[in-house]
Tab-separated table of C-alpha atoms and ligand atoms in Angstrom:
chain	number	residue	atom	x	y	z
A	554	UNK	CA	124.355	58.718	86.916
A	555	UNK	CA	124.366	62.342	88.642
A	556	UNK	CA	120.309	63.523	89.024
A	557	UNK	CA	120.071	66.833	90.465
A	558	UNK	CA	115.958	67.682	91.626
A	559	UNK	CA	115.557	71.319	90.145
A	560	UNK	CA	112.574	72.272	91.831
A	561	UNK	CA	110.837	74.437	94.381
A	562	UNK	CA	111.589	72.612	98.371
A	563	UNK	CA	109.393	69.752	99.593
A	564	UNK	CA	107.821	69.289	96.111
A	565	UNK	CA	109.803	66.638	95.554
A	566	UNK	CA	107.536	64.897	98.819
A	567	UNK	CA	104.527	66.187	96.838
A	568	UNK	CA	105.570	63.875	93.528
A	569	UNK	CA	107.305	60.920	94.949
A	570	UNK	CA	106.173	58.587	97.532
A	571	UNK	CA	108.335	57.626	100.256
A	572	UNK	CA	109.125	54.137	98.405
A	573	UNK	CA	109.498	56.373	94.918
A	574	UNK	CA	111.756	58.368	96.751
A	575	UNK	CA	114.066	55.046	97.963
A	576	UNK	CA	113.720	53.834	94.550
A	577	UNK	CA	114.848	57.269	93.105
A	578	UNK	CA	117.940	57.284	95.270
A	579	UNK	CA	118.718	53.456	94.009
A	580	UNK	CA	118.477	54.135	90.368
A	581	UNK	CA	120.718	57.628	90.617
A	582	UNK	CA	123.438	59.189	92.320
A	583	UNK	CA	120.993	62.354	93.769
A	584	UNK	CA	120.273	63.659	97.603
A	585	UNK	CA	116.989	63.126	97.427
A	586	UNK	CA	116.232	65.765	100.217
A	587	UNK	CA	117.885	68.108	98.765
A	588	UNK	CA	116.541	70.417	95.538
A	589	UNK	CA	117.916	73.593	93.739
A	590	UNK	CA	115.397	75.982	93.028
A	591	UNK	CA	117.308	78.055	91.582
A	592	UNK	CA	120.154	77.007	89.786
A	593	UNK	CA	122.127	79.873	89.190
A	594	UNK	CA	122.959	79.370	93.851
A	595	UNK	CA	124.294	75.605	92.851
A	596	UNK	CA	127.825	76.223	92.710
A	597	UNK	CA	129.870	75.588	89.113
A	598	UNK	CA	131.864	72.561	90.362
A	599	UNK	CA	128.456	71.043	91.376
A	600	UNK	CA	126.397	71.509	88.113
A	601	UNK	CA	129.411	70.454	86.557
A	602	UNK	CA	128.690	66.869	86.996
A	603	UNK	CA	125.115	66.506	86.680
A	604	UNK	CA	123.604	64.574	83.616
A	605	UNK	CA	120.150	64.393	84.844
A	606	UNK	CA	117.999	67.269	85.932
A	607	UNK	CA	114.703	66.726	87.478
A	608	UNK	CA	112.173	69.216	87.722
A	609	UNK	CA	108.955	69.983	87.999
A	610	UNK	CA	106.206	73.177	88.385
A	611	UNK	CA	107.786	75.596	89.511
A	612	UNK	CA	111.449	74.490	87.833
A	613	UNK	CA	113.722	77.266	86.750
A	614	UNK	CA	114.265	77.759	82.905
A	615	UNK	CA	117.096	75.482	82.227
A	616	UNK	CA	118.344	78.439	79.734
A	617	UNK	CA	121.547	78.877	77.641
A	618	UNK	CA	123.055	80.346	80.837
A	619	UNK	CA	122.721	76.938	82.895
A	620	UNK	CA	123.069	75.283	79.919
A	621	UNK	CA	126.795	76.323	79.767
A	622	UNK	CA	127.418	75.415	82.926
A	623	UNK	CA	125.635	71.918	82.753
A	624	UNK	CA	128.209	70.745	79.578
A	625	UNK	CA	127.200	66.480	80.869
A	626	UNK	CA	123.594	67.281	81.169
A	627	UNK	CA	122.022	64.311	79.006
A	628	UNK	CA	118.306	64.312	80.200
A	629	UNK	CA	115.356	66.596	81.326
A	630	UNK	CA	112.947	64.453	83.289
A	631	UNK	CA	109.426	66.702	83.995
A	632	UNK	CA	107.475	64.958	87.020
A	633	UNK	CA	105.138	67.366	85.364
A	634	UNK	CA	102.855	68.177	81.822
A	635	UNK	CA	104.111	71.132	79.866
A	636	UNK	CA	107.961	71.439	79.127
A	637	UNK	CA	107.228	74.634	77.861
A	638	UNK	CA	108.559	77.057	80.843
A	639	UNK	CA	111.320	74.610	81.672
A	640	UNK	CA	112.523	73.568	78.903
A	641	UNK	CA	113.295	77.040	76.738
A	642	UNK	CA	114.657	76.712	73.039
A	643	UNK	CA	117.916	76.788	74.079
A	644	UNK	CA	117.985	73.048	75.090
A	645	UNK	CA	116.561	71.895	71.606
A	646	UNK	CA	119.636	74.527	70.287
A	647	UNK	CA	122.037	72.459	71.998
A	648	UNK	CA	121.275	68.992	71.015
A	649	UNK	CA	121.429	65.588	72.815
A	650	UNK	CA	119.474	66.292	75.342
A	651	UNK	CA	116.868	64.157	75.774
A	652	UNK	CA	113.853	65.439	77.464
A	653	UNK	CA	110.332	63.800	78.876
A	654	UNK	CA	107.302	64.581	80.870
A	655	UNK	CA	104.765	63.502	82.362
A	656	UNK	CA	102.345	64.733	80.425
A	657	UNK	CA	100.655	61.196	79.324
A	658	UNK	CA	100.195	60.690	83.334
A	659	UNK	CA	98.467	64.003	83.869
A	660	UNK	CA	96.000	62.773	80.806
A	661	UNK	CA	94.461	60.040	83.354
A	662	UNK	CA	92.539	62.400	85.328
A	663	UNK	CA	92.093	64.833	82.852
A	664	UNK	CA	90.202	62.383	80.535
A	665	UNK	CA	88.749	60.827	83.723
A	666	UNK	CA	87.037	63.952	84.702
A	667	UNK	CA	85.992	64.958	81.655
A	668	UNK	CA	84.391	61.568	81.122
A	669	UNK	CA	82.420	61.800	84.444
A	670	UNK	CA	81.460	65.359	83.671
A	671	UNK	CA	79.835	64.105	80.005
A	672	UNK	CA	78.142	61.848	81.185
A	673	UNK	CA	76.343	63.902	83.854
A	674	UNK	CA	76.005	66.252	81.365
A	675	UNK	CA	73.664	63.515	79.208
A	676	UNK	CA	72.132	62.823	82.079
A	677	UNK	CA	71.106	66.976	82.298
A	678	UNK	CA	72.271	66.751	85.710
A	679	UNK	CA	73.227	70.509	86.568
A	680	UNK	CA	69.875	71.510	85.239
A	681	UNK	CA	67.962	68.828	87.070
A	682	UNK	CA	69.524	69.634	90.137
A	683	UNK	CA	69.291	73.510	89.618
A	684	UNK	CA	65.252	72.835	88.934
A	685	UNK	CA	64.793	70.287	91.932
A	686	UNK	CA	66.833	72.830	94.299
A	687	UNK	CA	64.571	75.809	92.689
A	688	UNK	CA	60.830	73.931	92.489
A	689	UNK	CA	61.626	71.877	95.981
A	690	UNK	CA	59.539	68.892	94.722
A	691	UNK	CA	60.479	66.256	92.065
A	692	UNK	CA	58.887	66.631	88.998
A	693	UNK	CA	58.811	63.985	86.157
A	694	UNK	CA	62.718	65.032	84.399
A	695	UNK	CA	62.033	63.593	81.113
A	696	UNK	CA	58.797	65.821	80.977
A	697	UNK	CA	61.141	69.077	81.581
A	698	UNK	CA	63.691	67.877	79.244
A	699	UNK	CA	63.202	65.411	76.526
A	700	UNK	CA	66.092	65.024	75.417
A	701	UNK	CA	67.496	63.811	78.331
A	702	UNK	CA	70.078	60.677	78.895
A	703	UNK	CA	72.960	58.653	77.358
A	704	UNK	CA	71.024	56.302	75.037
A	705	UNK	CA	72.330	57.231	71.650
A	706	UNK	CA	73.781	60.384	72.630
A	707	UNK	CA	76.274	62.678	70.426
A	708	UNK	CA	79.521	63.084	72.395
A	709	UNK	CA	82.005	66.131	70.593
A	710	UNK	CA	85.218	65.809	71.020
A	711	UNK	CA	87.389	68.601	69.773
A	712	UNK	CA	91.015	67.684	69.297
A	713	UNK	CA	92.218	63.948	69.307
A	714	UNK	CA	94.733	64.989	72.011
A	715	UNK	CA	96.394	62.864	74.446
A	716	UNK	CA	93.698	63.667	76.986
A	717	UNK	CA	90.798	63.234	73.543
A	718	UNK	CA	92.001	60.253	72.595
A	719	UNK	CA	91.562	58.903	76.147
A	720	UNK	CA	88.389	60.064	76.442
A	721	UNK	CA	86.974	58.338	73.189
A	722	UNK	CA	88.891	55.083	74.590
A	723	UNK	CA	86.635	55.750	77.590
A	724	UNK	CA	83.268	56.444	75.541
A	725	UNK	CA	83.753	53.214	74.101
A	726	UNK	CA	81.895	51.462	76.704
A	727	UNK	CA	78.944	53.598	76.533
A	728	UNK	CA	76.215	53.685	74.128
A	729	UNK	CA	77.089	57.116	72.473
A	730	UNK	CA	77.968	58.362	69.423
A	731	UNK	CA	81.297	60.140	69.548
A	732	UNK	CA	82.298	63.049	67.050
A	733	UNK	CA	86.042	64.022	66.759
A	734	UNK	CA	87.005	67.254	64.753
A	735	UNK	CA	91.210	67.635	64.374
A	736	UNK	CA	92.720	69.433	61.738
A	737	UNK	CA	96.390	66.576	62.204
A	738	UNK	CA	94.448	63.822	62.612
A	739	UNK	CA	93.095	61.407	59.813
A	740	UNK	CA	89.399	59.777	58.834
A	741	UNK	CA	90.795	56.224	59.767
A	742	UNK	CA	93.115	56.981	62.810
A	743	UNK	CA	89.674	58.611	63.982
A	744	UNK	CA	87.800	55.496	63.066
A	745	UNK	CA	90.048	53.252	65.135
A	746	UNK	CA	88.681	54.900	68.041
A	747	UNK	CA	85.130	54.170	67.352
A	748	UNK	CA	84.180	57.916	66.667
A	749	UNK	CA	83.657	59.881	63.700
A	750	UNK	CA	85.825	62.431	62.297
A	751	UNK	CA	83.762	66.006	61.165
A	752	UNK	CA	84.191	69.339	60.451
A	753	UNK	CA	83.645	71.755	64.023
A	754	UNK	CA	80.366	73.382	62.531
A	755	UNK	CA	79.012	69.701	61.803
A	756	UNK	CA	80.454	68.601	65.343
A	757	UNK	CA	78.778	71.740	67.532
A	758	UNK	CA	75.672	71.276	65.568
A	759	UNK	CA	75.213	67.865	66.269
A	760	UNK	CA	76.958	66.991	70.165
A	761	UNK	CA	74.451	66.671	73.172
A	762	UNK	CA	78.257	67.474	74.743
A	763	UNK	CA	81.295	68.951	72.987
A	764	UNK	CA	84.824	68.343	75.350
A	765	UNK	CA	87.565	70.463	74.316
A	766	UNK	CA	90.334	68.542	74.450
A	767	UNK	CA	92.888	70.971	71.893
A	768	UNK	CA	96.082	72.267	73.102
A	769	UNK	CA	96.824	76.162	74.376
A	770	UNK	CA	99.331	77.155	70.916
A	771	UNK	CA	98.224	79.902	68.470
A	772	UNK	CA	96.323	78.714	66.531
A	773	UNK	CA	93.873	77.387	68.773
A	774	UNK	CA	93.275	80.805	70.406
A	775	UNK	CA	89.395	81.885	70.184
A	776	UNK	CA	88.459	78.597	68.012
A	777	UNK	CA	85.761	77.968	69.977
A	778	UNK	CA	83.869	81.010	68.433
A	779	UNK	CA	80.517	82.545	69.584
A	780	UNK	CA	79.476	81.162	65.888
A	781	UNK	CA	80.079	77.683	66.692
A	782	UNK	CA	78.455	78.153	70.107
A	783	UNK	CA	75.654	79.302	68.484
A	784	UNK	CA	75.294	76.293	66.212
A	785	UNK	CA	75.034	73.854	69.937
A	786	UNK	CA	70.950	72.653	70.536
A	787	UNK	CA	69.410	74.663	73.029
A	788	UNK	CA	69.862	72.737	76.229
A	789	UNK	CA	73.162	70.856	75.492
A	790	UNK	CA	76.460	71.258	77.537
A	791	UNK	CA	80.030	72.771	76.693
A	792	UNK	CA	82.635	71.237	78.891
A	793	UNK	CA	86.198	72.831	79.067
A	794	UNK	CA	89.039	71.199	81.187
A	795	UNK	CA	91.850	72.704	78.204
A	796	UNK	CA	92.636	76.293	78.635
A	797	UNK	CA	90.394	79.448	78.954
A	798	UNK	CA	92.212	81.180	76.084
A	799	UNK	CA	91.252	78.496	73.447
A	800	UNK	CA	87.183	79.945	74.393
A	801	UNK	CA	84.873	82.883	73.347
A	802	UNK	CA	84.426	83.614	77.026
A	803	UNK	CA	81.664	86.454	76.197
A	804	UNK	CA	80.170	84.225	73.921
A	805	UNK	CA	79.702	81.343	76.213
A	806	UNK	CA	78.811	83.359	79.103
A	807	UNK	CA	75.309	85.185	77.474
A	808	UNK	CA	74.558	81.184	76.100
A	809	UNK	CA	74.856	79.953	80.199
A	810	UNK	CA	73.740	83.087	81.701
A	811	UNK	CA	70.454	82.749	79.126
A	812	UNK	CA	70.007	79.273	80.490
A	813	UNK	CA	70.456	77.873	76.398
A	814	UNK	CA	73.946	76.185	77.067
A	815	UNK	CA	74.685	74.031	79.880
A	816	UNK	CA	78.697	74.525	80.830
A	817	UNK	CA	81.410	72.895	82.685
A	818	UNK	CA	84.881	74.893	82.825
A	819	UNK	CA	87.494	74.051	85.029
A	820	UNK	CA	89.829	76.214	83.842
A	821	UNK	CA	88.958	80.086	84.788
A	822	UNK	CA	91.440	81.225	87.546
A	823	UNK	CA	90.783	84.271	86.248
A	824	UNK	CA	87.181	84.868	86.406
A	825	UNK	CA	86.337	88.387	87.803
A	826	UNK	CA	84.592	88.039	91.647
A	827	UNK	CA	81.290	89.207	90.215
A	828	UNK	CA	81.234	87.514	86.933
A	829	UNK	CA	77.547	86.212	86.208
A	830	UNK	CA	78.537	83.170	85.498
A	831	UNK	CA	79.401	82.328	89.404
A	832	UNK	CA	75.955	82.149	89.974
A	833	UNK	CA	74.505	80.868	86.626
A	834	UNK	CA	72.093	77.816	87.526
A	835	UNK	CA	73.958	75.804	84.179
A	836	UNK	CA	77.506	76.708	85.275
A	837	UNK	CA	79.982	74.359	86.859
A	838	UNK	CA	82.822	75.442	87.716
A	839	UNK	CA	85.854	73.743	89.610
A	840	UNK	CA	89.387	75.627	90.224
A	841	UNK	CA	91.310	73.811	87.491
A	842	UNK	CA	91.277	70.067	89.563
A	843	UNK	CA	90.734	68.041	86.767
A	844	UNK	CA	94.738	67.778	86.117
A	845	UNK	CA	96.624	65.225	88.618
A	846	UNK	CA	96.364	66.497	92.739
A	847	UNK	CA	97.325	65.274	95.748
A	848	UNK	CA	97.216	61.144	95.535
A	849	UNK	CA	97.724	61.261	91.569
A	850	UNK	CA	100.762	63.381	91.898
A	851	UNK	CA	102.196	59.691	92.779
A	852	UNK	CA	101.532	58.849	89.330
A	853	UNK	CA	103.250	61.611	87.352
A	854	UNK	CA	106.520	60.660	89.925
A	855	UNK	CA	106.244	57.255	88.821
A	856	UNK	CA	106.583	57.924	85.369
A	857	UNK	CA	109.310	60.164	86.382
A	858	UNK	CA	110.843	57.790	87.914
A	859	UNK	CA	110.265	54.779	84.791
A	860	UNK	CA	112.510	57.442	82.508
A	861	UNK	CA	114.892	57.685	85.538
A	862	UNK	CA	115.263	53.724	85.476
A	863	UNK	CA	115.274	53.611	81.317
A	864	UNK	CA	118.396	56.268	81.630
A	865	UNK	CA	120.091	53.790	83.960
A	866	UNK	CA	119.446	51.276	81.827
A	867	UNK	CA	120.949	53.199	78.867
A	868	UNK	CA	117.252	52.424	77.040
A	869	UNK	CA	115.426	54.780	75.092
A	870	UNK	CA	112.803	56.759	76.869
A	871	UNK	CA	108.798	55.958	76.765
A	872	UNK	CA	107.527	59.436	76.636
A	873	UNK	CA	110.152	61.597	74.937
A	874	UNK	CA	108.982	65.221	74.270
A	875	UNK	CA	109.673	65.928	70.452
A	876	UNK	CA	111.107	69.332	70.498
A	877	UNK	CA	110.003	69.570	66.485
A	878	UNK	CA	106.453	69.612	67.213
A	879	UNK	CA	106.642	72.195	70.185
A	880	UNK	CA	104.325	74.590	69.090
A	881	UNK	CA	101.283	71.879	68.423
A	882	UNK	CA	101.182	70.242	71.783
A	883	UNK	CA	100.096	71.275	74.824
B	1690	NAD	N1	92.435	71.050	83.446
B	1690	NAD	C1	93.634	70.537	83.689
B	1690	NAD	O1	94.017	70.348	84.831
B	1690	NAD	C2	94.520	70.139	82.528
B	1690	NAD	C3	95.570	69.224	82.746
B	1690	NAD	C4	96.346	68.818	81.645
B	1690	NAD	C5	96.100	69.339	80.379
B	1690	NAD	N2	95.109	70.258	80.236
B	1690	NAD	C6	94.824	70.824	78.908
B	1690	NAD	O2	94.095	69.847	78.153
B	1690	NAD	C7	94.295	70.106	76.755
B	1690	NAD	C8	94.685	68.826	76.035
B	1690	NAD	O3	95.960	68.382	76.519
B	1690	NAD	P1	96.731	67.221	75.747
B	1690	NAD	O4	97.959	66.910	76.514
B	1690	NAD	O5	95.764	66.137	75.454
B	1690	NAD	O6	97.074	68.014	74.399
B	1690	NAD	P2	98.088	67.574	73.247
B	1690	NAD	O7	99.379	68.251	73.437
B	1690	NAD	O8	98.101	66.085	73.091
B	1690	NAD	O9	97.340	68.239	72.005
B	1690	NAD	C9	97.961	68.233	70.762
B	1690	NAD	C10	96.990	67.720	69.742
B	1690	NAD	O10	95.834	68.540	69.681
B	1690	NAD	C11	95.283	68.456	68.387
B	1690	NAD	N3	94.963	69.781	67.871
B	1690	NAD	C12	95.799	70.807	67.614
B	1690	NAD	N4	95.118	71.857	67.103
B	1690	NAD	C13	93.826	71.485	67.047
B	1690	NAD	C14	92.618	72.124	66.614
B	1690	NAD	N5	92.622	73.361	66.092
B	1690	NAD	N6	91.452	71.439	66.700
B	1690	NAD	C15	91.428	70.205	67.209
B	1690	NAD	N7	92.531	69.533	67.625
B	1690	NAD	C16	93.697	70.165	67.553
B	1690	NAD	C17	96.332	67.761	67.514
B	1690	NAD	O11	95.951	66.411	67.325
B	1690	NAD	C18	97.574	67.792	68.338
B	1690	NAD	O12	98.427	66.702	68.115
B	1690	NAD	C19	95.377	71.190	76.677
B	1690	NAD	O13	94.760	72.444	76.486
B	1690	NAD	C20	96.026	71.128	78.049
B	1690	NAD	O14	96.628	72.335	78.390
B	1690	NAD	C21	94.317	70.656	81.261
């Protein structure tokens, strides 16, 4: 089986471990040191025989133009989430070519994360810490915030995503109540996860800490409005490791600047260099790390490399991307 890694130099270091890398050369016929950035420089004869591609961030579009000249290309392997730069229409055009990512990898840290983040959110923790740093003496927290801690709280969870549904899984070990609002996702599916399924307004009202969890498509642009913002208790948290777009930005900034909304968003690479919210008190925010880095990078190449063996083995693969529902998933 003829892999080719089409991917920016050295990444392929970043994604496989050196015994991934052994194991990678074992399973395929590939040069393992070896990638093609860009594949229109990999000459015809070469691209010829190739049935596997293997890319990654940074991949080049494997469009109708390399598609012509890849006529035994079988299978897009993604070390990485998204196929959606990577993987244009013009492969689901074609036909037969099966294509996975590594998109149910990156969910582990994601949800991870997010967990740690809502529960330190329960626990008021940016606002203790912003009080204790401001006052310089400890002070009684429950008498500065009632409300405070994880004993019964209401958990939001907007979108039973990959990355939501992990998260609930997580939650179930707590004592908190968990709220899910998805439009494609059912009462009793919802159930199964030990949460709750509601309407947004009912879910904003009533969350101690809503997670957005929805994927970055159309539809989802703006829905969390400065209306539903509005309907969160004064002193609860909004935590966003999705995708700025999907957020009122304006809308959440005057509730954190006004010290009403607590949030966490580790999303905004494109936050201005004298945006209030960098020094809000009730703001966290982290340059998008919740996703996999460094050590978990291992992870997405395992997965990788667990479609790489399943294509060996002529077996079907364990986290196929279904080009029909491209526009709903992240
Ligand atoms: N911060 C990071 O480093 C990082 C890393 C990976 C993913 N993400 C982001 O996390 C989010 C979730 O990723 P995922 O892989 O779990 O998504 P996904 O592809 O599994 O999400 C698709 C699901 O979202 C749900 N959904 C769609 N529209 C919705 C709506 N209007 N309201 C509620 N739910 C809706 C549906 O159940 C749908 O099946 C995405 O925005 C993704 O880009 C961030």
């Amino acid at each position: 089986m003829r892999a080719l890694l089409a991917m920016p130099s050295g990444l392929q270091h970043r994604m496989f471990s050196p015994g991934q890398r052994e194991e990678l050369a074992r399973l395929a016929e590939i040069d393992i040191e070896r990638t093609a950035p860009d594949l229109t420089a990999v000459p015809d004869a070469e691209l010829a025989t190739v049935e596997v591609l293997v890319t990654g961030w940074g991949s080049p579009a494997v469009d109708a133009a390399a598609l012509t000249r890849l006529p035994r290309l079988r299978a897009i392997v993604h070390t990485a989430g998204t196929v959606r730069f990577t993987v244009p229409d013009a492969v689901w055009e074609r036909g037969g070519i099966t294509v996975t990512s590594a998109t149910e990898a990156n969910a582990v840290p994601v949800a991870e994360y997010a967990l740690a983040h809502i529960l330190l959110a329960g626990k008021r923790a940016r606002a203790q810490e912003a009080r204790y740093r401001r006052l310089r003496r400890p002070e009684h927290a429950a008498a500065s915030d009632p409300g405070i801690g994880n004993h019964g709280a209401v958990v939001g969870l907007v979108g039973a995503s990959r990355i939501g549904v992990l998260v609930a899984e997580h939650l179930r070990r707590f004592d908190v109540e968990v709220l899910i609002t998805d439009p494609y996702v059912g009462a009793e599916r919802i159930a199964e996860l030990g949460a709750t399924k509601v309407e947004p307004e009912e879910l904003y009202a009533r969350s101690d800490v809503v997670s957005l969890h929805a994927p970055d498509v159309p539809s989802t642009r703006g829905m969390v409005s400065q209306e539903l913002l509005a309907l969160m208790r004064d002193g609860t948290t909004f935590v966003n490791t999705a995708r700025p777009a999907l957020v009122d930005l304006d809308a959440l900034r005057d509730e954190v600047v006004a010290g009403r909304l607590a949030a966490v968003l580790d999303v905004y690479d494109d936050l201005a260099a004298d945006d209030p919210l960098w020094d809000a008190p009730l703001a966290t925010i982290t340059p998008h790390i919740a996703g996999s880095l460094g050590n978990e990078l291992h992870r997405l190449g395992g997965a990788a490399l667990e479609e790489i063996r399943r294509l060996a083995a002529g077996e079907p693969p364990r986290w196929p991307v279904d080009g029909n529902r491209r526009d709903l998933t992240a």
